[in-house]
Amino acid sequence: ASSAFSRLQNLRGHFHPPDSNNKVGLDGACGGLIKVSPEVSEALSCGRAVVALESTIISHGMPYPKNFETAKEVEVIVRMNGAVPATIAILDGIPCVGLSMEELERLAILGTRAQKVARRDIAHVVATRGNGATTVSATMFFASKVGISIFVTGGIGGVHRHGEHTMDISSDLTELGRTPVTVFSAGVKSILDIPRTLEYLETQGVCVATYKTDEFPAFFTETSGCKVPCRVDSPQDYANMKLKLDTGILIAVPIPKEHSASGSIIESAIQRALKEARDKNITGNAETPFLLARVNELTGGASLASSILSLVF
Ligand code: PSU
Ligand code: MN
């Protein structure tokens, strides 16, 4: 048997450290196994630091080959900081934790032909042997199943504007309420409703903290006008908060100073695009693609550059 398959982990019940004899699992008719890469498996069994990375940003966030370059660059940064990166995606129906370069490039080339997979989509993509790029919710789910407790990403999903009517609330928020993984993120984009996102996280019992700042950041800018009750200033402060509460933690790390000027330009473009969307009555699931395309036009592509930067810091 190939070493990759000796690392297959089943998903029934509690986590057992990766072990070639250990095959318990998701318990589906088609197996429901998780493939953990040899490197990630090894790191987990030796207790080394492992950082989970999502893949929707690769398939749906940027075009090829920029997405492949960025994904590789993020992995290099994780390594430079002494941890092992574990990019998570579903390939041919198999949830994979830790991708080889070939797998990473395959996903980057697939782009939007890979399905965007939130928690609710996992069963369907596995059952149909499809290819899926995991959002924050699905990435947290798989990370937690194999024993990874740290996850780094750019922006997380939130409560959409008018979410009080549409009920469009990202499952990232409910996942944070039910899965004990810490997500480090640049906050929530202002195209979402940031105050309601924070209210919803409170309802879900999620500890939300800012890193070396008092205000919750808005991805492109350091400020959102929203305060959160908790601030951490060091890795030790964070470590002290890691209690066994069975819920997630969100640590918001603002855009670095050197990029915040371009962040502000993008933010103004967002505000303008939002007004145009209102004037043109563009709503529902047409709204986000409209906003992102319009912001890109208004800033001459600077928002794409900045999306990449926010991922890379
Ligand atoms: N927000 C961003 N960039 C992103 C996403 C959100 O600023 O790439 C992606 C993430 O994968 C996130 C997902 O988990 O979109 C949320 O999608 P939805 O709102 O459909 O739950
Ligand atoms: Mn949604």
Coordinates of C-alpha atoms and ligand atoms in Angstrom, one line a residue:
A1 CA 0.0 0.0 0.0
S2 CA 1.2 3.5 -0.8
S3 CA 2.4 5.6 2.1
A4 CA -0.2 8.2 1.2
F5 CA -3.0 5.6 1.8
S6 CA -1.4 4.4 5.0
R7 CA -2.0 8.0 6.2
L8 CA -5.7 7.9 5.4
Q9 CA -7.7 8.8 8.5
N10 CA -11.2 7.9 9.1
L11 CA -13.6 10.4 10.7
R12 CA -15.8 8.6 13.2
G13 CA -15.7 9.7 16.8
H14 CA -12.8 11.5 18.3
F15 CA -9.4 12.4 16.9
H16 CA -6.6 9.9 17.1
P17 CA -3.1 11.1 16.2
P18 CA -2.1 10.0 12.7
D19 CA -1.0 6.4 12.9
S20 CA -0.8 3.9 10.1
N21 CA -2.9 1.4 12.0
N22 CA -5.6 3.9 12.8
K23 CA -8.5 3.7 10.4
V24 CA -11.7 5.1 11.9
G25 CA -13.8 7.7 10.1
L26 CA -16.6 9.7 8.4
D27 CA -18.3 6.4 8.1
G28 CA -19.9 6.8 4.7
A29 CA -20.7 4.2 2.1
C30 CA -17.9 5.5 0.0
G31 CA -15.4 5.5 2.8
G32 CA -15.2 9.1 4.0
L33 CA -11.5 9.0 4.6
I34 CA -9.2 12.0 5.1
K35 CA -5.8 11.9 3.4
V36 CA -3.2 13.5 5.6
S37 CA 0.1 14.2 3.8
P38 CA 3.2 12.4 5.1
E39 CA 4.8 15.7 6.2
V40 CA 1.7 16.9 8.1
S41 CA 1.1 13.5 9.6
E42 CA 4.7 13.3 10.8
A43 CA 4.5 16.8 12.2
L44 CA 1.3 16.1 14.1
S45 CA 2.6 12.9 15.6
C46 CA 5.8 14.7 16.8
G47 CA 3.8 17.6 18.3
R48 CA 5.3 20.1 15.8
A49 CA 3.4 23.3 15.0
V50 CA 1.0 22.8 12.0
V51 CA -0.9 25.7 10.4
A52 CA -4.1 25.0 8.3
L53 CA -4.7 27.0 5.2
E54 CA -7.9 27.3 3.2
S55 CA -8.2 26.8 -0.6
T56 CA -11.3 28.8 -1.7
I57 CA -9.0 31.8 -1.9
I58 CA -6.8 29.8 -4.4
S59 CA -9.6 28.6 -6.6
H60 CA -12.0 31.5 -6.3
G61 CA -9.9 34.4 -5.1
M62 CA -7.4 35.0 -7.9
P63 CA -6.7 33.8 -11.5
Y64 CA -4.0 31.2 -12.4
P65 CA -1.0 31.4 -12.1
K66 CA -1.1 34.3 -9.5
N67 CA -3.2 32.0 -7.2
F68 CA -0.6 29.2 -7.4
E69 CA 2.3 31.6 -6.7
T70 CA 0.5 33.1 -3.8
A71 CA -0.5 29.8 -2.3
K72 CA 3.2 28.6 -2.5
E73 CA 4.3 31.9 -1.0
V74 CA 2.0 31.6 1.9
E75 CA 3.3 28.1 2.6
V76 CA 6.9 29.4 2.5
I77 CA 6.0 32.1 5.1
V78 CA 4.5 29.4 7.4
R79 CA 7.7 27.4 7.0
M80 CA 10.0 30.4 7.6
N81 CA 8.2 30.8 10.9
G82 CA 9.0 27.2 11.9
A83 CA 5.6 25.5 11.3
V84 CA 4.4 23.0 8.7
P85 CA 1.7 24.3 6.3
A86 CA -1.4 22.2 5.7
T87 CA -3.5 23.5 2.8
I88 CA -6.8 21.7 2.8
A89 CA -9.0 20.8 -0.2
I90 CA -11.1 17.9 -1.6
L91 CA -9.6 16.2 -4.6
D92 CA -11.5 13.4 -6.5
G93 CA -13.8 13.2 -3.5
I94 CA -11.0 12.7 -1.0
P95 CA -10.5 15.4 1.7
C96 CA -6.8 16.2 1.7
V97 CA -4.9 17.8 4.6
G98 CA -1.5 19.0 3.2
L99 CA -1.2 19.2 -0.6
S100 CA 1.8 18.3 -2.7
M101 CA 3.0 20.9 -5.2
E102 CA 1.2 18.9 -8.0
E103 CA -2.0 18.9 -6.0
L104 CA -1.7 22.6 -5.2
E105 CA -1.2 23.4 -8.9
R106 CA -4.0 21.2 -10.0
L107 CA -6.4 23.1 -7.7
A108 CA -5.0 26.4 -8.9
I109 CA -5.6 25.4 -12.5
L110 CA -9.1 24.1 -11.8
G111 CA -10.0 27.6 -10.4
T112 CA -13.7 28.0 -10.2
R113 CA -14.2 24.6 -11.8
A114 CA -13.5 23.4 -8.3
Q115 CA -16.6 23.7 -6.2
K116 CA -16.6 26.2 -3.3
V117 CA -17.1 23.9 -0.3
A118 CA -18.5 25.2 2.9
R119 CA -19.4 22.7 5.7
R120 CA -22.8 21.9 4.1
D121 CA -21.2 20.9 0.8
I122 CA -18.7 18.4 2.1
A123 CA -21.0 15.4 1.9
H124 CA -22.1 16.1 -1.7
V125 CA -18.5 16.7 -3.1
V126 CA -17.2 13.6 -1.3
A127 CA -20.1 11.4 -2.5
T128 CA -19.8 12.5 -6.1
R129 CA -16.0 12.2 -6.1
G130 CA -15.8 15.9 -7.0
N131 CA -13.1 18.5 -6.5
G132 CA -13.7 21.1 -3.9
A133 CA -11.9 24.2 -2.5
T134 CA -12.7 24.6 1.2
T135 CA -13.9 27.8 2.8
V136 CA -13.1 28.7 6.3
S137 CA -15.9 26.6 7.7
A138 CA -15.0 23.4 5.9
T139 CA -11.2 24.0 6.4
M140 CA -11.8 24.3 10.2
F141 CA -13.9 21.1 10.2
F142 CA -11.1 19.0 8.6
A143 CA -8.3 20.7 10.5
S144 CA -10.1 19.9 13.8
K145 CA -10.7 16.3 12.7
V146 CA -7.0 15.7 12.3
G147 CA -5.9 17.6 15.3
I148 CA -4.8 21.0 13.9
S149 CA -5.8 23.9 16.1
I150 CA -4.3 26.9 14.2
F151 CA -5.6 28.2 10.9
V152 CA -4.5 31.3 9.1
T153 CA -6.4 33.1 6.3
G154 CA -7.2 36.5 4.8
G155 CA -10.8 37.6 5.3
I156 CA -13.5 35.4 6.9
G157 CA -17.1 35.3 5.8
G158 CA -19.7 37.2 7.9
V159 CA -23.2 38.5 8.1
H160 CA -24.0 40.1 4.7
R161 CA -25.4 43.6 4.5
H162 CA -29.2 43.2 4.8
G163 CA -28.5 39.9 6.4
E164 CA -31.3 40.6 8.9
H165 CA -33.7 40.2 5.9
T166 CA -31.9 37.7 3.7
M167 CA -30.4 35.5 6.5
D168 CA -27.2 35.4 4.4
I169 CA -24.8 34.6 7.2
S170 CA -21.6 32.7 6.4
S171 CA -21.3 29.3 7.9
D172 CA -17.8 30.4 9.0
L173 CA -19.5 32.0 12.0
T174 CA -21.4 29.0 13.1
E175 CA -18.3 26.8 12.6
L176 CA -16.3 29.1 14.9
G177 CA -19.1 28.5 17.4
R178 CA -18.8 24.7 17.3
T179 CA -15.2 23.8 16.3
P180 CA -12.2 24.3 18.5
V181 CA -9.8 25.9 16.0
T182 CA -8.2 29.3 16.2
V183 CA -8.6 31.4 13.0
F184 CA -6.1 34.2 12.5
S185 CA -7.5 36.7 10.0
A186 CA -7.2 40.3 8.7
G187 CA -10.8 40.7 9.9
V188 CA -14.0 41.1 7.8
K189 CA -14.3 43.0 4.6
S190 CA -16.5 46.1 4.8
I191 CA -18.7 44.8 2.0
L192 CA -20.2 42.7 4.8
D193 CA -22.0 44.0 7.9
I194 CA -19.2 44.1 10.5
P195 CA -21.2 45.1 13.6
R196 CA -23.7 42.3 13.0
T197 CA -20.9 39.8 12.3
L198 CA -19.5 40.6 15.7
E199 CA -23.0 40.3 17.3
Y200 CA -23.4 36.9 15.7
L201 CA -20.0 35.7 16.8
E202 CA -21.0 36.7 20.4
T203 CA -24.2 34.7 20.1
Q204 CA -22.2 31.7 18.9
G205 CA -20.0 32.0 22.0
V206 CA -16.8 32.8 20.0
C207 CA -13.9 34.5 21.6
V208 CA -12.9 37.4 19.3
A209 CA -9.6 39.1 20.0
T210 CA -7.6 41.8 18.2
Y211 CA -3.8 41.5 17.9
K212 CA -1.9 44.6 19.1
T213 CA -4.8 46.9 18.4
D214 CA -8.0 48.0 20.0
E215 CA -10.3 48.0 17.1
F216 CA -11.5 45.1 15.0
P217 CA -9.9 45.4 11.5
A218 CA -11.8 45.5 8.2
F219 CA -9.3 43.5 6.0
F220 CA -8.2 46.5 3.8
T221 CA -8.0 48.9 6.7
E222 CA -6.9 48.8 10.4
T223 CA -10.2 50.1 11.7
S224 CA -13.9 49.3 11.4
G225 CA -15.3 51.5 14.1
C226 CA -16.0 48.3 16.1
K227 CA -14.5 47.3 19.4
V228 CA -14.1 43.8 20.8
P229 CA -13.7 43.0 24.4
C230 CA -10.4 41.2 24.1
R231 CA -6.9 42.2 22.9
V232 CA -3.8 40.1 22.8
D233 CA -0.3 41.5 22.5
S234 CA 1.9 38.4 22.3
P235 CA 1.8 34.7 21.5
Q236 CA 1.8 34.1 25.2
D237 CA -1.3 36.2 25.8
Y238 CA -3.0 34.0 23.1
A239 CA -1.7 30.8 24.6
N240 CA -3.2 31.7 27.9
M241 CA -6.6 32.0 26.3
K242 CA -6.5 28.5 24.8
L243 CA -8.9 26.8 27.1
K244 CA -10.8 23.6 26.3
L245 CA -14.1 25.4 25.6
D246 CA -15.0 23.4 22.4
T247 CA -15.5 26.6 20.5
G248 CA -13.3 28.5 18.1
I249 CA -11.3 31.6 18.6
L250 CA -11.0 34.5 16.1
I251 CA -7.8 36.5 16.3
A252 CA -8.0 39.6 14.1
V253 CA -4.6 40.9 12.9
P254 CA -4.8 44.2 11.1
I255 CA -3.3 45.0 7.7
P256 CA 0.4 46.1 8.2
K257 CA 1.1 49.9 8.3
E258 CA 3.1 49.8 5.0
H259 CA 0.0 48.6 3.1
S260 CA -2.7 50.6 4.9
A261 CA -2.5 53.6 2.5
S262 CA -3.5 51.4 -0.5
G263 CA -6.0 49.8 1.8
S264 CA -7.7 53.1 2.4
I265 CA -8.0 53.8 -1.4
I266 CA -9.6 50.4 -1.8
E267 CA -12.0 51.1 1.0
S268 CA -13.2 54.3 -0.7
A269 CA -13.8 52.3 -3.9
I270 CA -15.8 49.8 -1.9
Q271 CA -18.0 52.5 -0.5
R272 CA -18.6 53.9 -4.0
A273 CA -19.4 50.5 -5.4
L274 CA -21.8 49.8 -2.6
K275 CA -23.7 53.0 -3.5
E276 CA -23.8 52.0 -7.1
A277 CA -25.1 48.6 -6.3
R278 CA -27.9 50.3 -4.2
D279 CA -28.7 52.7 -7.0
K280 CA -28.8 49.9 -9.6
N281 CA -30.8 47.7 -7.3
I282 CA -28.2 44.8 -7.5
T283 CA -29.0 42.5 -4.6
G284 CA -28.8 38.8 -3.5
N285 CA -26.0 36.7 -4.8
A286 CA -25.3 39.1 -7.6
E287 CA -24.1 41.7 -5.1
T288 CA -20.7 40.3 -4.1
P289 CA -19.5 39.6 -7.7
F290 CA -20.6 43.1 -8.7
L291 CA -18.9 44.7 -5.8
L292 CA -15.6 42.9 -6.3
A293 CA -15.5 43.5 -10.0
R294 CA -16.4 47.2 -9.6
V295 CA -13.8 47.7 -6.9
N296 CA -11.2 46.1 -9.1
E297 CA -12.1 48.5 -12.0
L298 CA -12.2 51.6 -9.8
T299 CA -8.8 50.8 -8.3
G300 CA -7.2 49.6 -11.5
G301 CA -6.7 46.1 -10.1
A302 CA -5.1 47.4 -6.8
S303 CA -7.6 45.5 -4.8
L304 CA -6.4 42.2 -6.2
A305 CA -2.9 43.2 -5.3
S306 CA -4.0 44.1 -1.9
S307 CA -5.9 40.8 -1.4
I308 CA -2.7 39.1 -2.2
L309 CA -0.8 41.3 0.2
S310 CA -3.2 40.7 3.0
L311 CA -2.9 37.0 2.6
V312 CA 0.9 37.2 2.6
F313 CA 1.6 39.3 5.7
Ligands
PSU1 N1 -13.9 36.8 2.5 C1 -12.8 37.3 1.9 N2 -12.2 36.5 1.0 C2 -12.5 35.2 0.8 C3 -13.6 34.7 1.5 C4 -14.3 35.5 2.3 O1 -12.5 38.5 2.1 O2 -11.8 34.6 0.0 C5 -13.9 33.2 1.2 C6 -13.4 32.4 2.4 O3 -13.1 31.1 1.9 C7 -14.6 32.3 3.3 C8 -15.8 32.2 2.3 O4 -14.6 31.2 4.2 O5 -15.4 33.1 1.2 C9 -17.1 32.6 2.9 O6 -18.1 32.4 1.9 P1 -19.6 32.5 2.3 O7 -19.9 33.9 2.6 O8 -20.3 32.0 1.1 O9 -19.8 31.6 3.5
MN2 MN -23.8 33.0 2.1

